[in-house]
Short mmCIF file of C-alpha atoms and ligand atoms in Angstrom, two decimals:
data_model
loop_
_atom_site.label_atom_id
_atom_site.label_comp_id
_atom_site.label_asym_id
_atom_site.label_seq_id
_atom_site.Cartn_x
_atom_site.Cartn_y
_atom_site.Cartn_z
CA UNK A 1451 10.86 2.99 21.64
CA UNK A 1452 12.15 -1.11 19.63
CA UNK A 1453 10.79 -2.28 23.01
CA UNK A 1454 8.22 -0.26 22.91
CA UNK A 1455 7.34 -1.47 19.61
CA UNK A 1456 8.17 -4.98 20.34
CA UNK A 1457 5.50 -4.73 22.31
CA UNK A 1458 2.38 -3.26 19.75
CA UNK A 1459 3.36 -6.26 17.32
CA UNK A 1460 2.93 -8.83 20.52
CA UNK A 1461 -0.62 -7.40 21.58
CA UNK A 1462 -1.38 -6.88 17.91
CA UNK A 1463 -0.67 -10.52 16.88
CA UNK A 1464 -3.57 -12.96 16.95
CA UNK A 1465 -1.46 -15.96 16.70
CA UNK A 1466 -2.10 -16.77 12.85
CA UNK A 1467 -2.13 -12.90 12.24
CA UNK A 1468 -1.10 -9.71 13.22
CA UNK A 1469 -4.04 -7.63 13.34
CA UNK A 1470 -3.47 -3.95 11.34
CA UNK A 1471 -4.41 -2.00 14.33
CA UNK A 1472 -5.75 -3.44 17.53
CA UNK A 1473 -9.42 -1.76 17.59
CA UNK A 1474 -9.90 0.38 13.85
CA UNK A 1475 -8.13 -2.53 11.89
CA UNK A 1476 -9.17 -6.02 14.01
CA UNK A 1477 -8.03 -8.27 10.59
CA UNK A 1478 -5.18 -8.92 8.19
CA UNK A 1479 -4.46 -5.97 5.12
CA UNK A 1480 -2.06 -7.01 2.21
CA UNK A 1481 0.35 -4.41 2.20
CA UNK A 1482 0.57 -3.77 6.45
CA UNK A 1483 1.29 -7.36 6.48
CA UNK A 1484 4.26 -6.68 3.62
CA UNK A 1485 5.41 -4.44 6.76
CA UNK A 1486 4.22 -5.95 9.44
CA UNK A 1487 6.45 -9.14 8.71
CA UNK A 1488 9.94 -7.10 8.33
CA UNK A 1489 9.45 -6.13 11.97
CA UNK A 1490 8.42 -9.38 13.26
CA UNK A 1491 11.18 -10.75 11.77
CA UNK A 1492 13.68 -8.70 14.22
CA UNK A 1493 11.52 -10.51 16.40
CA UNK A 1494 11.56 -13.77 15.78
CA UNK A 1495 12.09 -14.99 12.22
CA UNK A 1496 9.58 -17.85 12.29
CA UNK A 1497 6.85 -15.48 13.14
CA UNK A 1498 7.88 -13.57 10.69
CA UNK A 1499 7.31 -16.34 8.29
CA UNK A 1500 4.45 -17.93 9.36
CA UNK A 1501 3.22 -13.96 9.19
CA UNK A 1502 3.50 -14.15 5.28
CA UNK A 1503 2.40 -17.89 4.83
CA UNK A 1504 -1.47 -17.06 6.61
CA UNK A 1505 -1.59 -13.68 3.56
CA UNK A 1506 -0.10 -16.30 1.10
CA UNK A 1507 -2.79 -19.15 2.30
CA UNK A 1508 -5.68 -16.33 1.34
CA UNK A 1509 -3.80 -16.09 -2.34
CA UNK A 1510 -6.90 -16.33 -4.63
CA UNK A 1511 -6.56 -19.02 -7.39
CA UNK A 1512 -6.58 -16.43 -10.24
CA UNK A 1513 -3.23 -14.72 -8.69
CA UNK A 1514 -4.26 -12.06 -6.35
CA UNK A 1515 -3.75 -11.15 -2.75
CA UNK A 1516 -6.84 -10.22 -1.50
CA UNK A 1517 -6.54 -7.05 0.77
CA UNK A 1518 -8.34 -8.22 3.74
CA UNK A 1519 -7.65 -11.35 4.97
CA UNK A 1520 -10.75 -11.66 8.24
CA UNK A 1521 -10.62 -12.24 11.18
CA UNK A 1522 -14.22 -13.47 13.28
CA UNK A 1523 -13.95 -9.54 14.69
CA UNK A 1524 -17.13 -8.13 13.63
CA UNK A 1525 -15.48 -4.68 14.47
CA UNK A 1526 -15.22 -3.48 10.74
CA UNK A 1527 -16.98 -2.55 8.08
CA UNK A 1528 -17.09 -3.76 5.06
CA UNK A 1529 -16.97 -7.62 6.22
CA UNK A 1530 -16.71 -10.51 4.88
CA UNK A 1531 -20.64 -10.56 4.02
CA UNK A 1532 -20.56 -7.08 2.70
CA UNK A 1533 -18.19 -8.43 0.41
CA UNK A 1534 -19.70 -10.85 -0.92
CA UNK A 1535 -16.86 -12.88 -2.10
CA UNK A 1536 -17.53 -16.41 -0.72
CA UNK A 1537 -19.80 -16.52 -4.32
CA UNK A 1538 -16.69 -16.28 -6.48
CA UNK A 1539 -15.43 -19.12 -8.45
CA UNK A 1540 -11.48 -18.50 -7.80
CA UNK A 1541 -11.73 -17.47 -4.01
CA UNK A 1542 -9.30 -18.72 -1.78
CA UNK A 1543 -10.22 -22.33 -0.04
CA UNK A 1544 -11.05 -21.84 3.87
CA UNK A 1545 -10.49 -18.04 4.64
CA UNK A 1546 -12.31 -15.26 4.23
CA UNK A 1547 -11.67 -11.97 2.26
CA UNK A 1548 -12.32 -9.10 0.43
CA UNK A 1549 -12.10 -8.81 -2.90
CA UNK A 1550 -9.31 -6.10 -4.24
CA UNK A 1551 -6.25 -6.16 -4.09
CA UNK A 1552 -3.34 -3.42 -2.54
CA UNK A 1553 -0.11 -2.24 -3.58
CA UNK A 1554 1.98 -5.04 -4.42
CA UNK A 1555 4.79 -4.52 -2.09
CA UNK A 1556 5.39 -8.50 -0.69
CA UNK A 1557 8.17 -8.91 -2.61
CA UNK A 1558 10.39 -6.18 -0.93
CA UNK A 1559 9.06 -7.52 2.61
CA UNK A 1560 10.59 -11.20 1.55
CA UNK A 1561 14.10 -9.02 0.29
CA UNK A 1562 14.26 -7.47 3.27
CA UNK A 1563 13.28 -10.66 5.82
CA UNK A 1564 16.43 -12.89 4.28
CA UNK A 1565 18.60 -9.84 4.96
CA UNK A 1566 17.41 -9.08 8.13
CA UNK A 1567 17.66 -13.17 9.12
CA UNK A 1568 21.49 -13.29 7.39
CA UNK A 1569 22.21 -11.02 10.61
CA UNK A 1570 21.01 -12.70 13.31
CA UNK A 1571 21.97 -16.42 13.23
CA UNK A 1572 22.86 -18.82 9.82
CA UNK A 1573 18.89 -20.89 11.47
CA UNK A 1574 17.15 -17.96 11.10
CA UNK A 1575 19.01 -17.21 6.97
CA UNK A 1576 18.20 -20.80 6.43
CA UNK A 1577 14.52 -20.29 7.75
CA UNK A 1578 14.11 -17.60 5.46
CA UNK A 1579 15.72 -18.85 2.24
CA UNK A 1580 13.79 -21.72 2.67
CA UNK A 1581 10.67 -19.65 2.61
CA UNK A 1582 11.24 -17.05 -0.07
CA UNK A 1583 12.11 -20.20 -2.23
CA UNK A 1584 8.70 -21.86 -0.91
CA UNK A 1585 6.92 -17.96 -1.84
CA UNK A 1586 8.58 -17.37 -4.77
CA UNK A 1587 6.03 -18.81 -7.33
CA UNK A 1588 3.51 -17.46 -5.53
CA UNK A 1589 4.78 -14.33 -5.68
CA UNK A 1590 5.36 -14.34 -9.51
CA UNK A 1591 1.66 -15.30 -9.86
CA UNK A 1592 0.92 -12.40 -8.09
CA UNK A 1593 2.66 -10.03 -10.07
CA UNK A 1594 1.36 -12.66 -13.74
CA UNK A 1595 -2.20 -11.17 -12.22
CA UNK A 1596 -1.33 -7.31 -12.43
CA UNK A 1597 0.02 -7.88 -15.82
CA UNK A 1598 -3.06 -9.86 -17.18
CA UNK A 1599 -5.36 -8.47 -15.87
CA UNK A 1600 -4.73 -4.57 -14.25
CA UNK A 1601 -2.65 -3.04 -17.56
CA UNK A 1602 -5.41 -2.35 -19.82
CA UNK A 1603 -4.71 1.35 -21.55
CA UNK A 1604 -1.39 1.93 -23.05
CA UNK A 1605 -0.38 4.15 -20.47
CA UNK A 1606 1.06 1.15 -19.19
CA UNK A 1607 0.48 2.32 -15.68
CA UNK A 1608 -0.60 -0.28 -13.37
CA UNK A 1609 -5.21 0.25 -12.68
CA UNK A 1610 -6.69 0.42 -9.76
CA UNK A 1611 -10.31 -0.45 -9.92
CA UNK A 1612 -11.08 1.71 -6.29
CA UNK A 1613 -9.69 4.04 -4.19
CA UNK A 1614 -9.45 1.22 -1.24
CA UNK A 1615 -6.10 -0.93 -3.97
CA UNK A 1616 -3.93 1.79 -4.29
CA UNK A 1617 -3.71 2.07 -0.05
CA UNK A 1618 -4.89 5.94 0.01
CA UNK A 1619 -7.97 5.56 0.36
CA UNK A 1620 -8.83 9.65 0.32
CA UNK A 1621 -6.43 11.09 -1.13
CA UNK A 1622 -6.57 14.18 -3.82
CA UNK A 1623 -5.49 12.17 -6.70
CA UNK A 1624 -9.29 9.95 -6.78
CA UNK A 1625 -11.52 13.05 -6.41
CA UNK A 1626 -12.16 13.71 -9.88
CA UNK A 1627 -12.62 9.57 -11.49
CA UNK A 1628 -15.34 9.51 -7.75
CA UNK A 1629 -16.38 12.53 -8.80
CA UNK A 1630 -18.15 10.37 -11.66
CA UNK A 1631 -19.16 7.15 -9.63
CA UNK A 1632 -22.38 7.36 -9.25
CA UNK A 1633 -23.88 5.94 -6.18
CA UNK A 1634 -27.43 4.22 -7.65
CA UNK A 1635 -30.46 3.77 -6.05
CA UNK A 1636 -30.10 0.56 -4.87
CA UNK A 1637 -27.03 0.66 -2.42
CA UNK A 1638 -28.02 -1.77 -0.09
CA UNK A 1639 -27.74 0.70 3.31
CA UNK A 1640 -25.20 0.05 5.96
CA UNK A 1641 -23.27 1.55 9.03
CA UNK A 1642 -20.37 2.73 9.09
CA UNK A 1643 -17.75 1.53 12.27
CA UNK A 1644 -14.87 3.40 11.66
CA UNK A 1645 -16.06 6.46 13.15
CA UNK A 1646 -16.73 5.02 16.45
CA UNK A 1647 -13.46 4.30 17.22
CA UNK A 1648 -11.61 7.65 16.31
CA UNK A 1649 -12.00 10.95 18.06
CA UNK A 1650 -12.75 12.92 15.30
CA UNK A 1651 -15.02 11.82 12.78
CA UNK A 1652 -12.64 15.42 10.46
CA UNK A 1653 -9.33 12.47 10.45
CA UNK A 1654 -11.53 10.67 8.39
CA UNK A 1655 -13.16 9.96 4.90
CA UNK A 1656 -16.71 11.42 4.44
CA UNK A 1657 -19.98 9.56 4.11
CA UNK A 1658 -20.62 10.84 0.61
CA UNK A 1659 -16.87 8.97 -0.05
CA UNK A 1660 -18.22 6.15 1.90
CA UNK A 1661 -21.68 5.52 -0.24
CA UNK A 1662 -19.00 5.50 -3.66
CA UNK A 1663 -16.43 3.40 -1.51
CA UNK A 1664 -19.09 1.07 -0.89
CA UNK A 1665 -21.29 1.56 -4.75
CA UNK A 1666 -18.46 0.13 -6.26
CA UNK A 1667 -18.34 -2.67 -4.45
CA UNK A 1668 -22.10 -3.57 -5.05
CA UNK A 1669 -20.16 -3.37 -8.58
CA UNK A 1670 -17.93 -5.82 -8.33
CA UNK A 1671 -20.40 -8.00 -6.25
CA UNK A 1672 -23.01 -8.11 -9.36
CA UNK A 1673 -19.40 -8.61 -11.86
CA UNK A 1674 -18.63 -12.21 -9.21
CA UNK A 1675 -14.71 -10.76 -8.77
CA UNK A 1676 -13.91 -11.86 -12.37
CA UNK A 1677 -11.05 -10.09 -12.68
CA UNK A 1678 -11.80 -8.74 -16.74
CA UNK A 1679 -15.43 -8.41 -16.44
CA UNK A 1680 -14.49 -6.12 -12.88
CA UNK A 1681 -12.34 -3.56 -15.15
CA UNK A 1682 -14.59 -3.08 -18.13
CA UNK A 1683 -18.13 -2.60 -15.63
CA UNK A 1684 -16.32 -0.53 -12.39
CA UNK A 1685 -16.99 3.38 -12.79
CA UNK A 1686 -13.15 3.72 -11.34
CA UNK A 1687 -11.02 2.81 -13.10
CA UNK A 1688 -7.34 4.56 -12.66
CA UNK A 1689 -3.84 4.04 -13.81
CA UNK A 1690 -1.92 4.46 -10.50
CA UNK A 1691 1.83 6.20 -10.84
CA UNK A 1692 2.52 5.31 -6.75
CA UNK A 1693 1.73 1.27 -7.26
CA UNK A 1694 3.19 1.39 -11.15
CA UNK A 1695 6.39 2.76 -9.11
CA UNK A 1696 6.13 0.20 -6.52
CA UNK A 1697 5.07 -2.26 -9.23
CA UNK A 1698 8.66 -2.46 -10.64
CA UNK A 1699 10.62 -2.22 -8.08
CA UNK A 1700 8.91 -5.35 -6.66
CA UNK A 1701 9.47 -7.54 -10.18
CA UNK A 1702 12.73 -6.51 -9.88
CA UNK A 1703 12.72 -7.33 -6.23
CA UNK A 1704 11.69 -10.84 -7.04
CA UNK A 1705 13.63 -11.27 -9.53
CA UNK A 1706 16.89 -10.21 -7.59
CA UNK A 1707 15.72 -12.77 -5.40
CA UNK A 1708 14.47 -15.40 -8.21
CA UNK A 1709 18.71 -15.28 -9.16
CA UNK A 1710 19.65 -15.77 -6.26
CA UNK A 1711 17.29 -18.72 -5.78
CA UNK A 1712 17.96 -20.35 -9.08
CA UNK A 1713 15.16 -19.78 -10.08
CA UNK A 1714 13.26 -20.40 -13.52
CA UNK A 1715 15.20 -18.24 -16.09
CA UNK A 1716 12.07 -17.48 -18.35
CA UNK A 1717 9.99 -15.85 -15.48
CA UNK A 1718 13.18 -14.30 -13.64
CA UNK A 1719 12.81 -12.89 -17.79
CA UNK A 1720 9.57 -11.16 -17.19
CA UNK A 1721 9.42 -9.60 -14.32
CA UNK A 1722 12.89 -7.70 -14.90
CA UNK A 1723 10.55 -6.75 -18.48
CA UNK A 1724 7.82 -5.73 -16.46
CA UNK A 1725 9.50 -3.48 -14.43
CA UNK A 1726 11.30 -2.09 -17.49
CA UNK A 1727 7.76 -2.08 -18.68
CA UNK A 1728 6.38 -0.63 -15.53
CA UNK A 1729 9.73 2.09 -15.01
CA UNK A 1730 8.80 3.48 -18.38
CA UNK A 1731 5.16 3.91 -17.57
CA UNK A 1732 5.94 6.48 -14.40
CA UNK A 1733 8.83 8.06 -16.54
CA UNK A 1734 6.10 8.53 -19.27
CA UNK A 1735 3.20 9.59 -17.21
CA UNK A 1736 5.78 12.87 -15.59
CA UNK A 1737 5.73 16.61 -15.78
CA UNK A 1738 8.99 16.89 -18.55
CA UNK A 1739 9.63 20.04 -16.73
CA UNK A 1740 9.28 18.84 -13.86
CA UNK A 1741 9.53 15.31 -13.12
CA UNK A 1742 5.50 14.95 -10.94
CA UNK A 1743 4.21 11.54 -12.08
CA UNK A 1744 0.85 11.37 -13.13
CA UNK A 1745 -2.11 8.50 -12.47
CA UNK A 1746 -4.35 8.65 -15.12
CA UNK A 1747 -8.35 8.46 -15.11
CA UNK A 1748 -8.72 5.21 -18.19
CA UNK A 1749 -11.50 6.57 -17.58
CA UNK A 1750 -12.23 9.78 -19.04
CA UNK A 1751 -8.95 9.26 -20.63
CA UNK A 1752 -7.80 12.77 -18.68
CA UNK A 1753 -4.18 12.58 -16.35
CA UNK A 1754 -5.20 13.51 -12.93
CA UNK A 1755 -2.41 16.58 -11.26
CA UNK A 1756 -3.27 16.62 -7.30
CA UNK A 1757 -0.26 17.46 -5.43
CA UNK A 1758 0.63 14.32 -4.11
CA UNK A 1759 3.14 12.29 -2.65
CA UNK A 1760 2.32 9.90 -5.55
CA UNK A 1761 4.08 12.80 -8.03
CA UNK A 1762 7.51 11.52 -6.31
CA UNK A 1763 6.72 7.74 -8.30
CA UNK A 1764 10.36 8.39 -10.15
CA UNK A 1765 12.39 8.50 -7.47
CA UNK A 1766 10.96 5.12 -6.28
CA UNK A 1767 12.10 3.98 -9.36
CA UNK A 1768 14.33 5.60 -11.85
CA UNK A 1769 13.33 5.81 -15.23
CA UNK A 1770 13.12 10.35 -15.59
CA UNK A 1771 16.41 11.63 -17.59
CA UNK A 1772 19.08 12.79 -14.62
CA UNK A 1773 18.20 16.07 -14.73
CA UNK A 1774 14.19 16.26 -14.11
CA UNK A 1775 15.05 13.74 -11.45
CA UNK A 1776 17.47 16.28 -10.06
CA UNK A 1777 15.12 19.17 -10.30
CA UNK A 1778 12.31 16.74 -8.62
CA UNK A 1779 14.48 16.01 -5.96
CA UNK A 1780 14.73 19.68 -5.27
CA UNK A 1781 11.01 20.21 -5.16
CA UNK A 1782 10.79 17.03 -2.65
CA UNK A 1783 12.73 19.63 -0.28
CA UNK A 1784 11.28 22.92 -0.67
CA UNK A 1785 8.93 24.04 1.21
CA UNK A 1786 6.34 22.91 -0.63
CA UNK A 1787 7.51 19.34 1.17
CA UNK A 1788 10.00 18.02 3.53
CA UNK A 1789 11.10 21.18 3.54
CA UNK A 1790 8.65 22.73 4.76
CA UNK A 1791 9.41 25.26 7.54
CA UNK A 1792 6.88 24.57 10.12
CA UNK A 1793 6.97 20.68 9.72
CA UNK A 1794 8.32 19.14 13.63
CA UNK A 1795 9.25 16.14 11.16
CA UNK A 1796 10.99 17.18 7.44
CA UNK A 1797 9.09 14.49 5.60
CA UNK A 1798 6.11 14.78 3.01
CA UNK A 1799 2.86 15.41 4.01
CA UNK A 1800 0.91 12.64 2.25
CA UNK A 1801 -0.23 16.34 -0.42
CA UNK A 1802 2.29 19.64 -0.17
CA UNK A 1803 1.24 22.29 2.32
CA UNK A 1804 0.68 24.66 -0.21
CA UNK A 1805 -2.00 22.84 -2.52
CA UNK A 1806 -5.64 24.04 -1.77
CA UNK A 1807 -6.50 20.29 -1.30
CA UNK A 1808 -4.10 19.56 1.30
CA UNK A 1809 -6.48 19.42 5.23
CA UNK A 1810 -3.15 18.92 8.24
CA UNK A 1811 -5.60 16.13 9.88
CA UNK A 1812 -7.95 14.45 7.59
CA UNK A 1813 -5.90 11.36 6.66
CA UNK A 1814 -4.76 10.88 3.15
CA UNK A 1815 -5.31 14.33 2.74
CA UNK A 1816 -2.81 15.86 4.25
CA UNK A 1817 -1.25 14.22 7.47
CA UNK A 1818 2.49 12.44 7.60
CA UNK A 1819 2.61 8.45 7.71
CA UNK A 1820 5.25 6.97 8.78
CA UNK A 1821 5.00 3.61 6.80
CA UNK A 1822 5.37 5.56 3.28
CA UNK A 1823 7.94 7.25 5.02
CA UNK A 1824 9.67 4.41 5.11
CA UNK A 1825 8.63 2.89 1.81
CA UNK A 1826 10.71 6.11 0.07
CA UNK A 1827 13.75 6.00 2.92
CA UNK A 1828 14.44 2.41 1.66
CA UNK A 1829 14.13 3.45 -1.85
CA UNK A 1830 16.62 6.68 -1.54
CA UNK A 1831 19.34 3.31 0.16
CA UNK A 1832 18.49 1.44 -3.19
CA UNK A 1833 19.43 3.65 -5.48
CA UNK A 1834 22.13 4.77 -4.20
CA UNK A 1835 21.27 7.78 -2.11
CA UNK A 1836 23.22 7.27 1.62
CA UNK A 1837 21.98 11.33 2.61
CA UNK A 1838 18.46 11.02 1.83
CA UNK A 1839 18.00 7.29 3.06
CA UNK A 1840 19.43 8.15 6.42
CA UNK A 1841 17.66 12.13 6.89
CA UNK A 1842 14.36 10.04 5.88
CA UNK A 1843 15.05 7.74 8.65
CA UNK A 1844 16.26 9.87 11.36
CA UNK A 1845 13.08 12.36 10.80
CA UNK A 1846 10.70 9.14 10.56
CA UNK A 1847 11.81 8.66 14.11
CA UNK A 1848 11.59 12.01 14.94
CA UNK A 1849 7.69 11.72 13.92
CA UNK A 1850 7.28 9.16 15.65
CA UNK A 1851 9.01 9.93 18.42
CA UNK A 1852 5.97 10.48 21.12
CA UNK A 1853 5.52 6.56 21.21
CA UNK A 1854 1.70 6.24 20.29
CA UNK A 1855 2.60 4.13 17.23
CA UNK A 1856 0.38 6.31 15.63
CA UNK A 1857 -1.53 5.60 11.83
CA UNK A 1858 -0.49 9.06 11.11
CA UNK A 1859 0.29 12.50 11.98
CA UNK A 1860 -0.32 16.02 12.02
CA UNK A 1861 2.52 17.65 10.36
CA UNK A 1862 2.50 20.91 12.33
CA UNK A 1863 1.83 19.29 15.98
CA UNK A 1864 2.88 15.70 15.22
CA UNK A 1865 -0.94 14.96 17.35
CA UNK A 1866 -0.83 10.96 16.22
CA UNK A 1867 -4.27 10.50 13.94
CA UNK A 1868 -6.11 7.55 13.42
CA UNK A 1869 -5.37 4.43 15.17
CA UNK A 1870 -2.69 4.55 17.67
CA UNK A 1871 -0.38 0.72 18.19
CA UNK A 1872 -0.65 0.31 14.81
CA UNK A 1873 1.18 -1.86 13.65
CA UNK A 1874 2.66 -1.07 10.20
CA UNK A 1875 4.30 2.07 12.28
CA UNK A 1876 5.63 -0.20 15.11
CA UNK A 1877 7.00 -2.62 12.41
CA UNK A 1878 8.84 -0.23 10.61
CA UNK A 1879 10.00 1.84 13.58
CA UNK A 1880 11.76 -1.85 14.16
CA UNK A 1881 13.51 -1.14 10.87
CA UNK A 1882 15.01 2.31 11.29
CA UNK A 1883 16.19 1.02 14.49
CA UNK A 1884 17.73 -2.43 14.87
C1 LIG B 2565 -9.76 0.37 4.00
C2 LIG B 2565 -5.15 -1.13 7.25
C3 LIG B 2565 -5.85 0.05 6.16
C4 LIG B 2565 -4.94 0.56 5.20
C5 LIG B 2565 -4.66 1.73 3.92
C6 LIG B 2565 -5.49 2.51 4.82
C7 LIG B 2565 -7.04 2.32 5.49
C8 LIG B 2565 -8.90 0.71 5.19
C9 LIG B 2565 -10.25 1.87 5.76
O1 LIG B 2565 -6.06 0.99 7.02
O2 LIG B 2565 -8.01 1.71 4.72
O3 LIG B 2565 -8.80 -1.35 2.96
O4 LIG B 2565 -10.49 1.14 6.03
O5 LIG B 2565 -9.91 2.92 5.83
O6 LIG B 2565 -5.78 3.08 4.00
O7 LIG B 2565 -3.95 1.95 3.38
O8 LIG B 2565 -3.52 -1.03 4.59
O9 LIG B 2565 -4.12 -0.31 7.73
#
């Protein structure tokens, strides 16, 4: 399995970047690149570092790390022309990107690369540490951008302006806020290319959803991608509890790295403060009895309570009272989630099978995602819950044992869905097995 995973990463490597998948996603995605670089570290630390260097070279001048760094390939829609970011004053030089961001997992990847390199050789360790030192300020600026531009209300949650920013594009989490996004008659026409790459359109978001995705891009273009104007004008503005939990984890991870590498003490203290604030916001969003965290529709002022994997965000970053936290962990283990008797692998589906929103094969509305399993397993290790960490690893390996490196899996049959040979799936398999 590990050898095949390595082959997937090599096959998807264009030289300077590993595409998210061979056909469906022929470009670099921000959070994919972070996971991919960890997998690459098992094969070649220099190549892992080069991957993140490519991503950081596309960082916008105001600090945002964009969600897609485009290659020359034209088989993906929306491509750079539709995004229209070439006109944004703060865009990076010499590379074309999208105009939104994705979950800030990058500091976690750098930490992991350093750990992996330290286990292989002195040379690798030096290479990884030198990179961490070089990348630290860029990552600090990225985190500062989130604090400056994406914490717009008193909930303290990190806000997203597009479902794509959550990484969980069509999750039922976004149904209510998307219902209020009404595409204008001047939405330029377009043709979806994603449906040409999957067996069944039922595995992907619907056309109605795509209209809304494209309409939000149109609104951002009209705001010239100015970060504050985008937040003011976007029809979609939601405090994302999962992104907030990842941000808390990443701030603490970056602060820890900064302490080791002797970085600026004031900036390290800021990161610790941002982590504490984000953790408190996640805890505050949680239902007081069940501990399930909720997103917040900032436009309507309503809490959103879809039964999705994001509800377990407090387990990633902590912050709940101990009794509520252990209740939340029991829910995760229960038949409504990982303990459902008919699951092929005992890892949480993206939506609870007992929820009316559950759809076993549609993307973020039911299938299990190896990369999400990895993230929870990693967090459980940090939180010193070794039993859960090793169960997630073992069951994660079971989930992907067909060897096709699916993007996501049908929870009851184990059928791989979306793309096969998906790079981040191969990367987390390497981390589980090596
Ligand atoms: C839009 C690349 C990306 C992942 C996302 C996943 C999917 C894109 C798409 O693929 O999103 O960004 O076209 O569907 O939802 O999490 O980063 O793997």
